[in-house]
């Protein structure tokens, strides 16, 4: 399962082309089937022509029938529930929900499911067992070593950050500095997994802009080795939903 983020529906075609290239190069397999809803971003002429030229068979669900894409709907529910749990466990602000979704996806791909007998999705796709020894608690305090070339005589040798999981496409850890609002990627990290960040000191973090589209690309792609979830479910946040999300409201459902 992949989680791909975008802000506009119009990005769907370019994101799918990039996804196709990534999957086929990384796995050495061709996408045979793509199942989506009938959103305009999936039914454009250029999207259809691209699939035909690439030998990809299209399956479009009927309008207002999410049950036709039941596998995706159930998996998305699991993903959202895990994301909420990850954020709440270490009291991470909701504006970092995208990072939590990414981390939840990483975990889901490495645990057993009923659909795969005695295998994880990772093992089914890559034909080797996943290594879980590097996983650390999402949202815990992490100390990343500062490179000697950037140190002055009295500077701290490490930087206090927040752990956000594994950097996509590589092995280093993905970390966040709430004070500077920047992402740091580092291999040399010490984790205090029992301690969460004191967010009150940096609570004026970025918030979701009202009316922005926040979407997760999800659905079903068949590479010939069984289905892989990757479709699209758009949701436009209203002013009220953003306020509830930013204040930790539990009533907001996606």
XYZ file of N, CA and C in Angstrom:
762
model
N 0.842 -1.184 0.000
C 0.000 0.000 0.000
C 0.883 1.242 0.000
N 0.502 2.190 -0.839
C 1.206 3.465 -0.896
C 0.260 4.589 -0.503
N 0.760 5.601 0.188
C -0.022 6.804 0.471
C 0.664 7.963 -0.245
N -0.039 8.557 -1.200
C 0.517 9.653 -1.989
C -0.365 10.875 -1.790
N 0.219 11.994 -1.390
C -0.542 13.180 -1.041
C -0.549 14.203 -2.176
N -1.688 14.859 -2.315
C -1.803 15.921 -3.310
C -2.828 16.941 -2.841
N -2.754 18.149 -3.383
C -3.645 19.219 -2.954
C -4.754 19.497 -3.956
N -4.536 19.183 -5.216
C -5.521 19.463 -6.255
C -5.865 18.189 -7.022
N -7.120 18.056 -7.417
C -7.534 16.904 -8.207
C -6.765 16.824 -9.521
N -6.419 17.981 -10.060
C -5.736 18.022 -11.349
C -4.363 17.365 -11.306
N -3.836 17.121 -10.109
C -2.518 16.501 -9.975
C -2.568 14.989 -10.162
N -3.774 14.419 -10.193
C -3.918 12.959 -10.185
C -3.171 12.280 -11.327
N -3.298 12.809 -12.537
C -2.689 12.160 -13.695
C -1.168 12.127 -13.584
N -0.559 13.273 -13.275
C 0.897 13.326 -13.165
C 1.392 12.469 -12.006
N 0.639 12.462 -10.906
C 1.036 11.638 -9.767
C 0.968 10.152 -10.113
N -0.057 9.762 -10.880
C -0.162 8.353 -11.258
C 0.989 7.953 -12.179
N 1.357 8.815 -13.119
C 2.475 8.499 -14.018
C 3.761 8.315 -13.220
N 3.987 9.205 -12.245
C 5.184 9.091 -11.416
C 5.131 7.815 -10.576
N 3.938 7.493 -10.064
C 3.760 6.277 -9.274
C 4.029 5.038 -10.116
N 3.527 5.027 -11.336
C 3.727 3.900 -12.243
C 5.217 3.674 -12.501
N 5.932 4.746 -12.766
C 7.374 4.643 -13.011
C 8.092 4.098 -11.785
N 7.728 4.617 -10.610
C 8.351 4.179 -9.363
C 8.139 2.693 -9.120
N 6.886 2.252 -9.224
C 6.549 0.855 -8.948
C 7.231 -0.088 -9.929
N 7.196 0.253 -11.209
C 7.739 -0.654 -12.217
C 9.265 -0.733 -12.158
N 9.915 0.371 -11.798
C 11.373 0.332 -11.671
C 11.792 -0.385 -10.396
N 11.066 -0.118 -9.320
C 11.439 -0.683 -8.028
C 11.132 -2.169 -7.932
N 10.007 -2.593 -8.509
C 9.576 -3.979 -8.373
C 9.825 -4.821 -9.612
N 10.110 -4.167 -10.739
C 10.321 -4.910 -11.971
C 9.063 -5.573 -12.479
N 7.903 -4.996 -12.166
C 6.616 -5.540 -12.598
C 5.808 -4.438 -13.273
N 4.929 -4.829 -14.190
C 4.085 -3.866 -14.892
C 2.697 -3.832 -14.265
N 2.117 -2.651 -14.191
C 0.748 -2.512 -13.700
C -0.198 -3.031 -14.772
N -1.059 -3.980 -14.407
C -1.993 -4.579 -15.357
C -3.387 -3.975 -15.263
N -3.806 -3.645 -14.037
C -5.172 -3.174 -13.822
C -5.188 -2.009 -12.846
N -6.039 -1.023 -13.118
C -6.231 0.111 -12.212
C -7.719 0.269 -11.943
N -8.107 0.199 -10.677
C -9.512 0.346 -10.293
C -9.694 1.649 -9.527
N -10.583 2.517 -10.015
C -10.829 3.807 -9.372
C -12.318 4.120 -9.405
N -12.690 5.235 -8.762
C -14.052 5.731 -8.910
C -14.136 6.505 -10.231
N -15.260 7.163 -10.464
C -15.470 7.857 -11.732
C -15.224 9.363 -11.632
N -14.383 9.752 -10.712
C -14.034 11.160 -10.596
C -13.423 11.674 -11.891
N -13.675 12.944 -12.193
C -13.183 13.525 -13.440
C -11.686 13.426 -13.606
N -10.954 13.418 -12.486
C -9.501 13.322 -12.570
C -9.043 11.971 -13.092
N -9.934 10.948 -13.047
C -9.588 9.610 -13.520
C -10.191 9.275 -14.879
N -11.130 10.082 -15.342
C -11.839 9.750 -16.583
C -11.506 10.704 -17.723
N -10.468 11.503 -17.549
C -10.074 12.420 -18.619
C -9.541 11.635 -19.813
N -9.560 12.261 -20.968
C -9.086 11.591 -22.181
C -7.605 11.237 -22.072
N -6.800 12.163 -21.525
C -5.365 11.895 -21.440
C -5.067 10.742 -20.485
N -5.854 10.623 -19.409
C -5.661 9.521 -18.470
C -6.010 8.197 -19.150
N -7.144 8.181 -19.856
C -7.587 6.969 -20.536
C -6.604 6.556 -21.622
N -6.136 7.526 -22.411
C -5.193 7.228 -23.488
C -3.872 6.703 -22.933
N -3.431 7.283 -21.812
C -2.182 6.832 -21.200
C -2.295 5.374 -20.762
N -3.428 5.022 -20.151
C -3.633 3.641 -19.702
C -3.686 2.679 -20.886
N -4.353 3.091 -21.958
C -4.434 2.244 -23.151
C -3.051 2.025 -23.753
N -2.265 3.095 -23.858
C -0.912 2.987 -24.417
C 0.002 2.138 -23.535
N -0.269 2.142 -22.224
C 0.565 1.398 -21.277
C 0.062 -0.020 -21.041
N -1.058 -0.384 -21.699
C -1.608 -1.727 -21.529
C -2.247 -1.951 -20.176
N -2.771 -0.873 -19.572
C -3.407 -0.967 -18.259
C -4.920 -1.050 -18.430
N -5.515 -2.093 -17.897
C -6.964 -2.260 -17.979
C -7.631 -1.435 -16.890
N -8.684 -0.683 -17.251
C -9.387 0.177 -16.304
C -10.631 -0.493 -15.759
N -10.855 -0.360 -14.446
C -12.093 -0.759 -13.792
C -12.631 0.470 -13.072
N -13.820 0.942 -13.467
C -14.435 2.113 -12.844
C -15.648 1.676 -12.033
N -15.713 2.090 -10.775
C -16.854 1.733 -9.935
C -18.062 2.591 -10.305
N -19.253 2.090 -9.997
C -20.480 2.843 -10.256
C -20.572 4.016 -9.282
N -21.228 5.113 -9.676
C -21.362 6.278 -8.796
C -22.047 5.927 -7.477
N -21.551 6.498 -6.392
C -22.150 6.359 -5.062
C -22.229 4.905 -4.596
N -21.267 4.111 -4.992
C -21.231 2.709 -4.549
C -19.841 2.367 -4.026
N -19.448 2.939 -2.874
C -18.120 2.654 -2.320
C -17.911 1.181 -2.007
N -19.039 0.427 -1.828
C -18.906 -0.997 -1.524
C -18.249 -1.769 -2.661
N -18.294 -1.215 -3.888
C -17.634 -1.880 -5.014
C -16.112 -1.814 -4.886
N -15.648 -0.923 -4.064
C -14.216 -0.814 -3.800
C -13.973 -1.146 -2.331
N -14.634 -2.220 -1.871
C -14.652 -2.556 -0.459
C -13.289 -2.772 0.163
N -12.374 -3.412 -0.568
C -11.035 -3.662 -0.037
C -10.362 -2.352 0.319
N -10.476 -1.385 -0.572
C -9.862 -0.080 -0.348
C -10.519 0.640 0.823
N -11.857 0.609 0.875
C -12.579 1.300 1.936
C -12.200 0.745 3.306
N -12.112 -0.566 3.428
C -11.750 -1.180 4.710
C -10.319 -0.849 5.089
N -9.432 -0.915 4.114
C -8.036 -0.617 4.409
C -7.855 0.854 4.781
N -8.606 1.723 4.125
C -8.518 3.143 4.445
C -9.013 3.410 5.866
N -10.063 2.696 6.286
C -10.568 2.844 7.646
C -9.507 2.420 8.660
N -8.851 1.298 8.375
C -7.764 0.837 9.243
C -6.652 1.870 9.308
N -6.312 2.430 8.156
C -5.243 3.424 8.080
C -5.583 4.658 8.906
N -6.815 5.156 8.792
C -7.215 6.350 9.521
C -7.273 6.102 11.028
N -7.736 4.922 11.434
C -7.785 4.594 12.861
C -6.380 4.511 13.441
N -5.470 3.906 12.704
C -4.091 3.822 13.167
C -3.454 5.203 13.224
N -3.754 6.044 12.245
C -3.208 7.399 12.218
C -3.643 8.182 13.450
N -4.921 8.116 13.791
C -5.422 8.816 14.979
C -4.726 8.316 16.244
N -4.557 6.993 16.333
C -3.912 6.407 17.512
C -2.464 6.859 17.627
N -1.772 6.903 16.499
C -0.372 7.322 16.481
C -0.233 8.759 16.957
N -1.113 9.631 16.491
C -1.059 11.044 16.881
C -1.363 11.219 18.366
N -2.390 10.531 18.853
C -2.820 10.707 20.239
C -1.856 10.080 21.234
N -1.209 8.988 20.853
C -0.332 8.263 21.777
C 0.765 9.155 22.346
N 1.355 10.001 21.496
C 2.420 10.896 21.936
C 2.009 12.362 21.842
N 0.691 12.596 21.776
C 0.138 13.957 21.791
C 0.731 14.832 20.694
N 0.853 14.258 19.509
C 1.390 14.989 18.355
C 0.274 15.845 17.750
N 0.538 17.112 17.416
C -0.494 17.983 16.834
C -1.053 17.413 15.537
N -2.326 17.684 15.296
C -2.990 17.128 14.118
C -2.456 17.666 12.802
N -1.738 18.793 12.812
C -1.221 19.293 11.537
C -0.118 18.399 10.975
N 0.346 17.448 11.783
C 1.335 16.480 11.294
C 0.666 15.163 10.899
N -0.643 15.225 10.587
C -1.386 14.013 10.237
C -0.806 13.307 9.019
N -0.295 14.065 8.053
C 0.273 13.449 6.859
C 1.465 12.569 7.185
N 2.306 13.030 8.119
C 3.457 12.233 8.545
C 2.989 10.966 9.258
N 1.917 11.092 10.046
C 1.375 9.926 10.750
C 0.784 8.917 9.771
N 0.123 9.403 8.723
C -0.411 8.515 7.683
C 0.729 7.765 7.003
N 1.790 8.478 6.702
C 2.946 7.847 6.054
C 3.520 6.736 6.939
N 3.640 7.028 8.244
C 4.200 6.044 9.174
C 3.258 4.856 9.350
N 1.952 5.132 9.434
C 0.970 4.051 9.566
C 1.008 3.132 8.350
N 1.141 3.714 7.172
C 1.241 2.922 5.939
C 2.468 2.018 5.976
N 3.576 2.570 6.444
C 4.824 1.815 6.558
C 4.621 0.594 7.459
N 3.918 0.779 8.578
C 3.681 -0.318 9.517
C 2.724 -1.351 8.928
N 1.605 -0.883 8.349
C 0.602 -1.793 7.786
C 1.218 -2.717 6.743
N 2.144 -2.201 5.965
C 2.787 -3.013 4.935
C 3.690 -4.097 5.515
N 3.966 -4.012 6.818
C 4.917 -4.932 7.435
C 4.306 -5.803 8.528
N 2.972 -5.854 8.587
C 2.291 -6.752 9.528
C 1.369 -7.683 8.746
N 1.035 -8.816 9.348
C 0.222 -9.814 8.658
C -1.204 -9.327 8.437
N -1.800 -9.772 7.341
C -3.201 -9.487 7.046
C -3.916 -10.803 6.727
N -5.236 -10.802 6.848
C -6.018 -12.008 6.563
C -5.932 -12.401 5.089
N -5.726 -11.409 4.235
C -5.717 -11.679 2.798
C -4.484 -12.459 2.356
N -3.415 -12.381 3.134
C -2.166 -13.053 2.771
C -1.829 -14.079 3.842
N -1.835 -15.335 3.474
C -1.607 -16.409 4.435
C -0.154 -16.430 4.907
N 0.029 -16.128 6.187
C 1.341 -16.183 6.841
C 2.375 -15.281 6.171
N 1.918 -14.213 5.515
C 2.839 -13.275 4.887
C 2.393 -11.845 5.140
N 3.347 -10.944 5.109
C 3.032 -9.519 5.164
C 2.971 -8.992 3.733
N 2.312 -7.853 3.488
C 2.317 -7.271 2.143
C 3.738 -7.037 1.624
N 4.624 -6.607 2.512
C 6.016 -6.370 2.129
C 6.660 -7.653 1.617
N 6.456 -8.741 2.354
C 7.055 -10.024 1.975
C 6.461 -10.557 0.683
N 5.165 -10.362 0.500
C 4.503 -10.835 -0.711
C 5.030 -10.121 -1.943
N 5.338 -8.846 -1.788
C 5.773 -8.038 -2.917
C 7.266 -8.181 -3.190
N 8.058 -8.293 -2.126
C 9.517 -8.281 -2.281
C 10.174 -9.634 -2.042
N 9.370 -10.610 -1.635
C 9.843 -11.982 -1.449
C 10.936 -12.087 -0.388
N 10.847 -11.264 0.633
C 11.734 -11.368 1.792
C 11.023 -10.755 2.994
N 11.366 -11.247 4.179
C 10.710 -10.763 5.386
C 11.188 -9.352 5.731
N 10.286 -8.522 6.245
C 10.686 -7.161 6.610
C 11.494 -7.140 7.896
N 12.376 -6.186 8.015
C 13.146 -5.969 9.237
C 12.446 -4.890 10.051
N 12.063 -5.210 11.279
C 11.343 -4.262 12.122
C 12.199 -3.713 13.258
N 13.465 -4.094 13.283
C 14.334 -3.689 14.383
C 14.615 -2.204 14.438
N 14.399 -1.505 13.338
C 14.706 -0.074 13.295
C 13.522 0.806 13.678
N 12.342 0.223 13.879
C 11.155 1.020 14.185
C 11.241 1.633 15.578
N 10.835 2.893 15.680
C 10.802 3.613 16.944
C 9.433 4.272 17.114
N 9.112 4.683 18.323
C 7.808 5.271 18.624
C 7.640 6.604 17.895
N 6.595 6.695 17.099
C 6.302 7.930 16.369
C 5.982 9.044 17.363
N 6.591 10.203 17.165
C 6.315 11.362 18.005
C 7.183 11.489 19.234
N 8.059 10.514 19.477
C 8.925 10.607 20.651
C 10.048 11.611 20.410
N 10.682 12.034 21.494
C 11.818 12.949 21.388
C 13.018 12.187 20.835
N 13.710 12.807 19.899
C 14.888 12.192 19.284
C 16.031 13.201 19.276
N 17.235 12.698 19.426
C 18.417 13.563 19.432
C 19.310 13.178 18.258
N 19.418 14.070 17.309
C 20.226 13.810 16.116
C 21.590 14.466 16.268
N 22.614 13.727 15.919
C 23.976 14.248 16.008
C 24.183 15.371 15.000
N 24.775 16.457 15.458
C 25.095 17.582 14.581
C 26.478 17.346 13.989
N 26.596 17.448 12.676
C 27.876 17.210 12.013
C 28.938 18.183 12.524
N 30.152 17.665 12.704
C 31.237 18.463 13.279
C 31.491 19.750 12.503
N 31.324 19.704 11.200
C 31.577 20.880 10.375
C 30.628 22.025 10.634
N 29.485 21.735 11.290
C 28.490 22.763 11.575
C 28.519 23.219 13.031
N 29.482 22.697 13.808
C 29.552 23.010 15.229
C 30.540 24.125 15.530
N 30.129 24.999 16.449
C 31.057 25.953 17.032
C 31.494 25.384 18.377
N 32.466 26.011 19.020
C 33.074 25.420 20.208
C 32.077 25.082 21.315
N 31.109 25.946 21.563
C 30.188 25.744 22.674
C 28.813 25.245 22.244
N 28.676 24.890 20.998
C 27.388 24.395 20.499
C 27.093 22.988 21.019
N 25.811 22.664 21.149
C 25.418 21.304 21.513
C 25.801 20.344 20.392
N 26.186 19.135 20.785
C 26.592 18.145 19.794
C 25.407 17.389 19.203
N 24.230 17.609 19.766
C 23.030 16.971 19.227
C 21.881 17.971 19.206
N 20.882 17.684 18.389
C 19.731 18.561 18.216
C 18.470 17.826 18.654
N 17.668 18.465 19.496
C 16.423 17.857 19.970
C 15.346 17.985 18.900
N 14.756 16.846 18.522
C 13.781 16.819 17.437
C 12.635 15.864 17.771
N 11.691 15.750 16.854
C 10.563 14.831 17.010
C 10.656 13.751 15.937
N 10.517 12.503 16.346
C 10.623 11.383 15.407
C 9.352 11.235 14.583
N 9.490 11.193 13.244
C 8.346 11.066 12.338
C 8.402 9.804 11.483
N 9.262 8.867 11.837
C 9.315 7.625 11.075
C 10.536 7.537 10.178
N 10.420 6.717 9.139
C 11.522 6.468 8.213
C 11.391 7.378 6.993
N 12.483 7.949 6.554
C 12.477 8.773 5.349
C 12.120 7.901 4.143
N 11.117 8.283 3.365
C 10.700 7.480 2.205
C 11.846 7.230 1.230
N 11.973 5.987 0.802
C 12.976 5.641 -0.192
C 14.379 5.485 0.346
N 14.549 5.545 1.677
C 15.887 5.409 2.252
C 15.774 4.868 3.670
N 16.910 4.642 4.312
C 16.911 4.067 5.650
C 17.007 5.091 6.782
N 17.525 6.299 6.557
C 17.619 7.272 7.654
C 16.259 7.626 8.244
N 16.310 8.213 9.432
C 15.084 8.612 10.117
C 14.645 10.006 9.682
N 13.340 10.200 9.700
C 12.735 11.480 9.350
C 12.358 12.178 10.662
N 12.882 13.372 10.869
C 12.717 14.086 12.129
C 12.188 15.495 11.874
N 11.565 16.072 12.911
C 10.946 17.389 12.751
C 11.405 18.318 13.866
N 11.784 19.541 13.474
C 12.150 20.568 14.444
C 10.973 21.525 14.588
N 10.204 21.453 15.682
C 9.028 22.309 15.841
C 9.361 23.793 15.912
N 10.564 24.124 16.352
C 10.940 25.534 16.480
C 11.194 26.181 15.132
N 11.882 25.456 14.254
C 12.200 25.999 12.929
C 11.235 25.509 11.856
N 10.386 24.521 12.211
C 9.411 23.931 11.290
C 10.084 23.326 10.059
N 11.190 22.678 10.278
C 11.890 22.041 9.163
C 12.075 20.551 9.441
N 12.191 19.798 8.356
C 12.423 18.356 8.430
C 13.924 18.084 8.402
N 14.363 17.191 9.261
C 15.766 16.787 9.316
C 15.828 15.286 9.039
N 16.748 14.875 8.195
C 16.944 13.451 7.895
C 18.313 13.042 8.420
N 18.343 12.020 9.264
C 19.608 11.634 9.890
C 19.629 10.147 10.214
N 20.805 9.556 10.143
C 21.002 8.158 10.537
C 21.426 8.061 12.005
N 22.208 9.042 12.442
C 22.807 9.001 13.778
C 21.860 9.657 14.779
N 20.966 8.848 15.351
C 19.908 9.385 16.208
C 19.772 8.550 17.483
N 19.568 9.242 18.605
C 19.239 8.579 19.873
C 17.783 8.892 20.195
N 17.022 7.867 20.588
C 15.589 8.041 20.823
C 15.239 7.901 22.304
N 14.431 8.825 22.793
C 13.841 8.715 24.123
C 12.373 8.356 23.901
N 12.091 7.060 23.755
C 10.773 6.609 23.310
C 9.670 6.765 24.360
N 10.034 7.094 25.586
C 9.026 7.283 26.626
C 8.649 8.753 26.816
N 9.303 9.613 26.074
C 9.078 11.052 26.253
C 8.529 11.677 24.987
N 7.454 12.449 25.133
C 6.921 13.174 23.983
C 7.362 14.636 24.042
N 7.274 15.310 22.918
C 7.698 16.708 22.824
C 6.751 17.605 23.625
N 7.314 18.666 24.227
C 6.492 19.645 24.936
C 5.938 20.634 23.917
N 4.810 20.274 23.311
C 4.266 21.064 22.206
C 3.750 22.420 22.634
N 3.448 22.613 23.910
C 2.948 23.908 24.359
C 3.942 25.025 24.092
N 5.219 24.674 24.107
C 6.252 25.675 23.869
C 6.335 26.061 22.399
N 5.777 25.226 21.532
C 5.828 25.499 20.087
C 4.455 25.281 19.475
N 3.407 25.627 20.217
C 2.056 25.300 19.776
C 1.561 26.165 18.633
N 2.273 27.219 18.297
C 1.858 28.069 17.182
C 2.357 27.514 15.862
N 2.209 26.217 15.682
C 2.668 25.574 14.458
C 1.735 25.858 13.306
N 2.096 25.423 12.100
C 1.253 25.656 10.928
C -0.058 24.902 11.054
N -1.122 25.464 10.529
C -2.418 24.801 10.550
C -2.880 24.553 9.134
N -3.883 23.687 8.970
C -4.426 23.417 7.650
C -5.201 24.629 7.156
N -4.987 25.015 5.922
C -5.724 26.126 5.347
C -7.150 25.705 5.035
N -8.153 26.489 5.469
C -9.541 26.143 5.173
C -9.763 26.013 3.675
N -10.500 24.979 3.291
C -10.850 24.812 1.886
C -9.816 24.076 1.066
N -8.628 23.795 1.644
C -7.621 23.070 0.878
C -8.025 21.616 0.739
N -7.655 21.023 -0.387
C -7.909 19.596 -0.577
C -6.744 18.822 0.019
N -7.069 17.877 0.880
C -6.062 16.977 1.434
C -6.506 15.571 1.075
N -5.798 14.936 0.171
C -6.258 13.650 -0.333
C -5.196 12.575 -0.185
N -5.661 11.370 -0.049
C -4.773 10.214 -0.048
C -5.077 9.401 -1.288
N -4.060 9.148 -2.068
C -4.212 8.357 -3.288
C -4.291 6.904 -2.877
N -5.448 6.303 -3.105
C -5.615 4.919 -2.694
C -6.516 4.200 -3.672
N -6.405 2.893 -3.802
C -7.209 2.147 -4.752
C -6.627 0.778 -4.998
N -6.855 0.197 -6.123
C -6.313 -1.131 -6.386
C -5.561 -1.138 -7.704
N -4.313 -1.538 -7.638
C -3.500 -1.742 -8.825
C -3.081 -3.196 -8.834
N -3.204 -3.857 -9.954
C -2.811 -5.257 -10.075
C -1.546 -5.330 -10.908
N -0.469 -5.860 -10.305
C 0.800 -5.996 -11.009
C 1.025 -7.418 -11.496
N 0.003 -8.251 -11.343
C 0.158 -9.651 -11.719
C 0.576 -10.510 -10.552
N 0.921 -9.870 -9.431
C 1.319 -10.593 -8.228
C 0.297 -10.356 -7.116
N -0.942 -10.080 -7.501
C -1.974 -9.784 -6.514
C -2.202 -8.287 -6.442
N -3.368 -7.879 -5.926
C -3.713 -6.463 -5.904
C -2.913 -5.661 -4.888
N -2.638 -4.432 -5.232
C -1.964 -3.491 -4.340
C -2.851 -2.262 -4.216
N -3.097 -1.827 -2.988
C -4.011 -0.705 -2.783
C -3.353 0.626 -3.130
N -4.064 1.423 -3.945
C -3.568 2.776 -4.275
C -4.607 3.763 -4.831
N -5.815 3.904 -4.500
C -6.858 4.744 -5.164
C -6.907 6.153 -4.622
N -7.956 6.891 -4.923
C -8.039 8.282 -4.504
C -9.368 8.575 -3.830
N -9.323 9.202 -2.685
C -10.542 9.579 -1.971
C -10.409 11.037 -1.563
N -10.949 11.985 -2.347
C -10.795 13.392 -2.015
C -11.701 13.817 -0.873
N -11.242 14.781 -0.125
C -12.083 15.373 0.910
C -11.728 16.840 1.028
N -12.712 17.702 0.942
C -12.473 19.132 1.073
C -12.820 19.550 2.492
N -11.837 20.072 3.202
C -12.062 20.475 4.572
C -12.801 21.806 4.634
N -13.820 21.882 5.491
C -14.526 23.131 5.717
C -13.844 23.885 6.849
N -14.237 25.135 7.056
C -13.681 25.934 8.140
C -13.913 25.244 9.489
N -15.133 24.712 9.691
C -15.456 24.061 10.957
C -14.618 22.815 11.180
N -14.414 22.039 10.116
C -13.625 20.811 10.242
C -12.177 21.126 10.563
N -11.632 22.160 9.937
C -10.255 22.539 10.216
C -10.088 22.978 11.658
N -11.050 23.750 12.177
C -10.959 24.195 13.558
C -11.028 23.008 14.509
N -11.912 22.066 14.218
C -12.020 20.873 15.059
C -10.749 20.055 14.999
N -10.181 19.921 13.779
C -8.957 19.127 13.597
C -7.789 19.759 14.333
N -7.656 21.077 14.236
C -6.525 21.767 14.835
C -6.612 21.829 16.351
N -7.824 21.647 16.900
C -7.989 21.665 18.348
C -8.183 20.270 18.915
N -7.876 19.267 18.092
C -7.910 17.890 18.587
C -9.297 17.324 18.728
N -10.267 17.853 17.956
C -11.635 17.348 18.054
C -11.730 15.904 17.634
N -12.529 15.118 18.372
C -12.677 13.700 18.083
C -13.863 13.415 17.182
N -14.682 14.450 16.894
C -15.902 14.210 16.138
C -15.678 14.187 14.647
N -14.517 14.676 14.219
C -14.260 14.750 12.780
C -13.932 13.376 12.228
N -14.683 12.943 11.238
C -14.453 11.639 10.617
C -14.128 11.842 9.163
N -13.170 11.055 8.669
C -12.807 11.154 7.267
C -13.363 9.982 6.519
